[in-house]
CSV table of C-alpha atoms in Angstrom, one decimal:
chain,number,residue,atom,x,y,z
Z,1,UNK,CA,7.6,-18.1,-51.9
Z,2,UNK,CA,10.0,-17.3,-49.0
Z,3,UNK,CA,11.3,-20.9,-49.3
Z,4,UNK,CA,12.4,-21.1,-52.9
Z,5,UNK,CA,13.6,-17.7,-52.8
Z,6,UNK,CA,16.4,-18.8,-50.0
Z,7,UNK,CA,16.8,-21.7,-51.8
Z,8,UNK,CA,17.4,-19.5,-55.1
Z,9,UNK,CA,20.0,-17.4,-53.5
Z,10,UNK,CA,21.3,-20.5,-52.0
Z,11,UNK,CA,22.9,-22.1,-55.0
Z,12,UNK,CA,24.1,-19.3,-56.7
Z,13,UNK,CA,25.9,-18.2,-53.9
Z,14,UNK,CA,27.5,-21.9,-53.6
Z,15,UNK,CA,28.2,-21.6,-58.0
Z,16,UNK,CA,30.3,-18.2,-57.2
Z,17,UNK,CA,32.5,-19.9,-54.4
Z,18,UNK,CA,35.4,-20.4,-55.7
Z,19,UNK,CA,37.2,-22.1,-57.3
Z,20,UNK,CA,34.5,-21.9,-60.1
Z,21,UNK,CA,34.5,-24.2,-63.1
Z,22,UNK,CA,33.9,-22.6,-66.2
Z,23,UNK,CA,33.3,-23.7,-69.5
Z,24,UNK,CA,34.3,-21.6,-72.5
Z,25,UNK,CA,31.3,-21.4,-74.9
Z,26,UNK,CA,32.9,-21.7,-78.7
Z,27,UNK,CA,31.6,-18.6,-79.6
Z,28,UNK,CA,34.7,-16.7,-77.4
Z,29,UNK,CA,36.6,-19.0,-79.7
Z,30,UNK,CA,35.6,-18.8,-83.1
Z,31,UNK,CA,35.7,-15.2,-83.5
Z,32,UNK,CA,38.9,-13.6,-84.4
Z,33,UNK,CA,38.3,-10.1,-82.4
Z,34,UNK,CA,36.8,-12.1,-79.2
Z,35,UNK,CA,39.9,-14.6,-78.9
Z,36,UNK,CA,42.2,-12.1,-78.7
Z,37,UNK,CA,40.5,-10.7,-75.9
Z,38,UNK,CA,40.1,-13.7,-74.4
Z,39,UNK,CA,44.2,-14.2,-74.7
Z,40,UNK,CA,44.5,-11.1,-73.2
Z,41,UNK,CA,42.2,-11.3,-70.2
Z,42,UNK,CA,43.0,-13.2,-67.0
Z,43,UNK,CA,40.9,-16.5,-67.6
Z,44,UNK,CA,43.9,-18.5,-67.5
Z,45,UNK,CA,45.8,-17.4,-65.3
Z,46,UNK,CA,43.1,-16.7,-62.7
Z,47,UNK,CA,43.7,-20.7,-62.5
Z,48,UNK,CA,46.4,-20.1,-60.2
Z,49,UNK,CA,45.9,-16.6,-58.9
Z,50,UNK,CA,44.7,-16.3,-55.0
Z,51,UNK,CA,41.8,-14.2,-53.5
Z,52,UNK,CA,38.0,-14.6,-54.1
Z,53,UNK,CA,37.7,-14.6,-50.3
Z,54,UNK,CA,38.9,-17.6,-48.4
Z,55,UNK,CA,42.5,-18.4,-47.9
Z,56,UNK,CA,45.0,-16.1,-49.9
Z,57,UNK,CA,45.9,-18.8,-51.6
Z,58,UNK,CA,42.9,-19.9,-53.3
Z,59,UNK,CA,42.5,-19.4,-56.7
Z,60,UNK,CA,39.3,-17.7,-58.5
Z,61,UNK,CA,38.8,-20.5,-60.9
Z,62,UNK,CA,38.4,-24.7,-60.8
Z,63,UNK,CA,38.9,-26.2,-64.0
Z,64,UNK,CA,38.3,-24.7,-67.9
Z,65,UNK,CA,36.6,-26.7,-70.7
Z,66,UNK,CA,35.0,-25.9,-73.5
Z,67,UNK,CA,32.3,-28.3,-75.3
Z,68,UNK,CA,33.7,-31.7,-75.8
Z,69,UNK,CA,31.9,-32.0,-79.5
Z,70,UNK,CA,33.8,-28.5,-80.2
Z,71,UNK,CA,37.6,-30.1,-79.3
Z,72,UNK,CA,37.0,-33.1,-81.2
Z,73,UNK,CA,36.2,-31.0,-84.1
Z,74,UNK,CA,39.6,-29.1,-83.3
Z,75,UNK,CA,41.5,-32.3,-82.9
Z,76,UNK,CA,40.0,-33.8,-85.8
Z,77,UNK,CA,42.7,-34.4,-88.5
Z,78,UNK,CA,39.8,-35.9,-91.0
Z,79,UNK,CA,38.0,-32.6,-91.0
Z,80,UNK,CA,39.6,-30.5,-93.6
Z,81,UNK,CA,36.5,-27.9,-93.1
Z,82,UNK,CA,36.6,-27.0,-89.8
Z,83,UNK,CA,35.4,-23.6,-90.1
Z,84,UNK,CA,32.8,-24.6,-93.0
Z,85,UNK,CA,31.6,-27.3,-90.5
Z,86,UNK,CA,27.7,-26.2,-88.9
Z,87,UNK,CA,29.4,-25.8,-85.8
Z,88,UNK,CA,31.4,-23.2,-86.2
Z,89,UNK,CA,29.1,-21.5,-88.7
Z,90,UNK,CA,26.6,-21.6,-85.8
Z,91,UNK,CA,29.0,-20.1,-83.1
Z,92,UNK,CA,30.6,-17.3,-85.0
Z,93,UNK,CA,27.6,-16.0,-86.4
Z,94,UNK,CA,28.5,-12.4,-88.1
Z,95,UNK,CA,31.7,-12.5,-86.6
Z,96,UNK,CA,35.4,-12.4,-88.5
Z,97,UNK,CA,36.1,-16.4,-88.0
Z,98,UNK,CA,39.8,-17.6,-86.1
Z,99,UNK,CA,41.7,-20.0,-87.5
Z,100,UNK,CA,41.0,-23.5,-85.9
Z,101,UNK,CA,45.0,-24.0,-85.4
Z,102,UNK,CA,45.1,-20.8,-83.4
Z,103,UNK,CA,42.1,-22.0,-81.1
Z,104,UNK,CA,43.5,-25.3,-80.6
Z,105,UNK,CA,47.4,-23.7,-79.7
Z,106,UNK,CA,45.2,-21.5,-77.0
Z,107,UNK,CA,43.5,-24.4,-75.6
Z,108,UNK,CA,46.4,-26.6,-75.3
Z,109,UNK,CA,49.0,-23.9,-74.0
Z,110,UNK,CA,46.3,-23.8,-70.7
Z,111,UNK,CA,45.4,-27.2,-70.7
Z,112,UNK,CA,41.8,-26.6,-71.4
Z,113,UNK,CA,39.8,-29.9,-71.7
Z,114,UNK,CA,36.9,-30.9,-73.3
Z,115,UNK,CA,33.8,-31.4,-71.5
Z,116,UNK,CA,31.6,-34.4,-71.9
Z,117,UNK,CA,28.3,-35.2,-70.0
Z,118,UNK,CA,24.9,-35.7,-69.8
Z,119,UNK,CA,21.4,-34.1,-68.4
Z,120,UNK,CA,19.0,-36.4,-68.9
Z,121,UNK,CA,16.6,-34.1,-70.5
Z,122,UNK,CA,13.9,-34.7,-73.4
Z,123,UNK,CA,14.7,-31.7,-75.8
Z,124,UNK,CA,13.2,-30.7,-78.8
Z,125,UNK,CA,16.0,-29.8,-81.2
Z,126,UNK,CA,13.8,-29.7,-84.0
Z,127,UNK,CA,12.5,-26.8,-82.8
Z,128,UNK,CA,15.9,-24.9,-82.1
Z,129,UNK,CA,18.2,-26.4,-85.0
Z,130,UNK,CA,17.2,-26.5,-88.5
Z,131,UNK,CA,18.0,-30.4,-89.9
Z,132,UNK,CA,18.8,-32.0,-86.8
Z,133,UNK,CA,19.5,-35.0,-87.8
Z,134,UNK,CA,22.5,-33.5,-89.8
Z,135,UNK,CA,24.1,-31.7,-87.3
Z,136,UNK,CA,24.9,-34.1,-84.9
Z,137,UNK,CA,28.1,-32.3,-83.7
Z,138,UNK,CA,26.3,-29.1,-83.2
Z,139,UNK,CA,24.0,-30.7,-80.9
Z,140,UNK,CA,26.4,-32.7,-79.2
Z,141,UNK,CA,28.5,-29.7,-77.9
Z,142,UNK,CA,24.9,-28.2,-77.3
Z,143,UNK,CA,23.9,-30.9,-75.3
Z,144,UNK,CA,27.7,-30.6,-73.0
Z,145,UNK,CA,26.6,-26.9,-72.4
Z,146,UNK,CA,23.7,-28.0,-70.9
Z,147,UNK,CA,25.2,-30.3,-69.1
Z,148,UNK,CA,27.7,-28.4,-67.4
Z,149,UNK,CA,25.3,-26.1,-66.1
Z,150,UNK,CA,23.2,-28.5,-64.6
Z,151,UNK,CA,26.4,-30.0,-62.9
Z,152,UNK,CA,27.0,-26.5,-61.2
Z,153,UNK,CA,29.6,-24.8,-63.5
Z,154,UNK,CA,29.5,-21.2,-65.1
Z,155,UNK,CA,29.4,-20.9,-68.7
Z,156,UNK,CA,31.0,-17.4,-70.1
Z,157,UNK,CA,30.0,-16.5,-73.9
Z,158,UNK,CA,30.0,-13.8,-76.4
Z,159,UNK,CA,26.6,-14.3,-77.8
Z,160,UNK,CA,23.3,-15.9,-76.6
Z,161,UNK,CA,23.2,-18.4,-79.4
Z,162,UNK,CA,23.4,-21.5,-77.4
Z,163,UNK,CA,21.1,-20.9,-75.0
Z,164,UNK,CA,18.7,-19.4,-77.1
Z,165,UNK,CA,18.8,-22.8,-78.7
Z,166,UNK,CA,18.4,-24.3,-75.5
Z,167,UNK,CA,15.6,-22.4,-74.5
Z,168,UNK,CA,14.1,-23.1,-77.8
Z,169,UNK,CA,14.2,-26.6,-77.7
Z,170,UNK,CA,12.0,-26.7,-74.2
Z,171,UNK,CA,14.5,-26.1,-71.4
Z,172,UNK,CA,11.9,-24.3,-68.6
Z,173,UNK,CA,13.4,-20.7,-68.6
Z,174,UNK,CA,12.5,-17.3,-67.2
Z,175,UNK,CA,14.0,-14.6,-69.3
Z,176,UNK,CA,15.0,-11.2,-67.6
Z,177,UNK,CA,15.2,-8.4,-70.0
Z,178,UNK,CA,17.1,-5.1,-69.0
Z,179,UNK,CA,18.6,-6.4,-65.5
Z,180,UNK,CA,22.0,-5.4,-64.4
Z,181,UNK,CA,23.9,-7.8,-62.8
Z,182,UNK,CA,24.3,-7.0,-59.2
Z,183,UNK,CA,27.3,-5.4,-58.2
Z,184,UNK,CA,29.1,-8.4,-56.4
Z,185,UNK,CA,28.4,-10.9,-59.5
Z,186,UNK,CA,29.2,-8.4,-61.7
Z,187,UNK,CA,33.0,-8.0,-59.7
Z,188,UNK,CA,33.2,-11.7,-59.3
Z,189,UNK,CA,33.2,-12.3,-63.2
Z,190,UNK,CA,35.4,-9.6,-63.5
Z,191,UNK,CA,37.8,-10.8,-61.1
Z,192,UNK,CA,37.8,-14.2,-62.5
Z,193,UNK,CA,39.1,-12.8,-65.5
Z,194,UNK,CA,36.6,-11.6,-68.1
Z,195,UNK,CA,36.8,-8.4,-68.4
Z,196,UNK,CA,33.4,-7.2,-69.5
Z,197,UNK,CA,30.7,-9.8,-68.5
Z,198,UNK,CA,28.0,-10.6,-71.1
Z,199,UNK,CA,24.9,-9.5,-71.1
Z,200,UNK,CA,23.2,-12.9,-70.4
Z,201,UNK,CA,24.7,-15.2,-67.7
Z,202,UNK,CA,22.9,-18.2,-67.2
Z,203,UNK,CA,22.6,-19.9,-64.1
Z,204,UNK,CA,21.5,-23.9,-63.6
Z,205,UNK,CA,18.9,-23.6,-60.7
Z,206,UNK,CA,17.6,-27.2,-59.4
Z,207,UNK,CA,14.2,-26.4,-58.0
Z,208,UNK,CA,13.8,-22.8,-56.4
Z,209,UNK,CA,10.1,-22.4,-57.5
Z,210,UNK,CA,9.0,-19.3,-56.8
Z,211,UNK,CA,11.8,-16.6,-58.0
Z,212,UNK,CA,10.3,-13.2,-58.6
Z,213,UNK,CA,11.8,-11.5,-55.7
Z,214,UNK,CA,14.9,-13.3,-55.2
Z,215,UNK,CA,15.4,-11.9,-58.8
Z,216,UNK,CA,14.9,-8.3,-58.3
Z,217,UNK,CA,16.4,-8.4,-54.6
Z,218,UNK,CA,20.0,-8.7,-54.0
Z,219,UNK,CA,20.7,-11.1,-57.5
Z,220,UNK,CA,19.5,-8.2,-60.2
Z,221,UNK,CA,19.7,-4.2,-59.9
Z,222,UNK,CA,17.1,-2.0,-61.5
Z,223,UNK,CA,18.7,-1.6,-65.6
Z,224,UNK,CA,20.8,-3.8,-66.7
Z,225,UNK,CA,20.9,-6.5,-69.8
Z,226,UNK,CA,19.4,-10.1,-70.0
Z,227,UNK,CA,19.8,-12.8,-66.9
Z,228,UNK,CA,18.4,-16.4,-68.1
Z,229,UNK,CA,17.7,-18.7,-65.3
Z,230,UNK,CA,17.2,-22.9,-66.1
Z,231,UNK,CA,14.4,-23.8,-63.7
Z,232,UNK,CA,13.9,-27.2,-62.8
Z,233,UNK,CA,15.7,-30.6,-62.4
């Protein structure tokens, strides 16, 4: 147990080193109130802002993307539905919607990208996304979530939805309920820019196997929200 549980704390001290690539998850995007807090907060500019340890000159943050699927459907000048579009529908949930020229002025003025990759993992989507085979965009930018957690980066979001799905759809997970961030992860997210961390952060974990202690020791305090943790390759 000891083994995994150094190897647990391991990589998640190596994700939070910065800089720290994020991806954006659309639902920050696609809701009216949560973009304006997101132009308000210090994502972008913590870009080129010093200080997360290291040299005074090195900035909190690598390189911001969103979903790759997501700013196609942005850039798409066929797609006179953008906010009708499953997508979007899925990511905003309840939430007032944006207006898709207002997301795509945001993303462009800080040179956001769109992020495309793969996992190499057998998912059930069936099981997560009701007529699959229809929503081919909705999976796709589901899929370059995945992705980019596996690859190492940190994905910030205003609702579980996606990885609800993905957890749905068979991705190993051990959910966490009512664990507060620890202090120092809680700060780091903060000082990266966004202001009041989520409830759920999710971290791509290779192959720690046994985590119960490394969980409740040093990564989680006693009451906080939900942590969900990708185990396996």
């Amino acid at each position: 147990m000891s083994a995994g549980n150094d190897q647990l704390r391991t990589e998640l001290e190596r994700k939070f080193e910065a800089p720290i690539d994020v991806l954006l998850d659309p639902s920050l995007l696609v809701a009216s109130r949560s973009l304006d807090r997101l132009s308000d907060s210090n994502v972008f500019t913590s870009q080129t802002q010093a200080t997360l340890g290291g040299t005074p000159t090195q900035p909190r943050l690598g390189e911001l993307y969103v979903p790759a699927a997501f700013y196609s459907l942005l850039t798409d000048e066929t797609e006179p539905t953008v906010q009708r579009s499953n997508l979007w529908d899925f990511y905003r949930g309840q939430a007032e919607p944006t207006f898709p020229d207002d997301v795509g002025d945001l993303l462009d003025r800080n040179g956001v990208e769109g992020f495309s990759g793969e996992a190499h993992v057998d998912l059930q989507w069936r099981n997560a996304v009701n007529d699959p085979d229809r929503r081919r965009g909705l999976l796709m930018s589901l899929e370059e979530e995945f992705a980019f957690l596996a690859n190492g980066g940190v994905l910030l979001s205003r609702t579980p939805a996606a990885l609800s799905a993905l957890r749905d759809a068979g991705l190993p997970t051990v959910d966490i309920g009512n664990a507060e961030l620890a202090l120092e992860l809680r700060e780091t997210l903060t000082g990266i820019g966004y202001r009041t961390p989520a409830g759920i952060c999710s971290f791509a974990v290779s192959s720690a196997q046994m985590t119960a202690d490394a969980l409740t020791e040093g990564i989680l305090r006693t009451t906080p929200d939900i942590i969900l943790y990708q185990l396996g390759d």
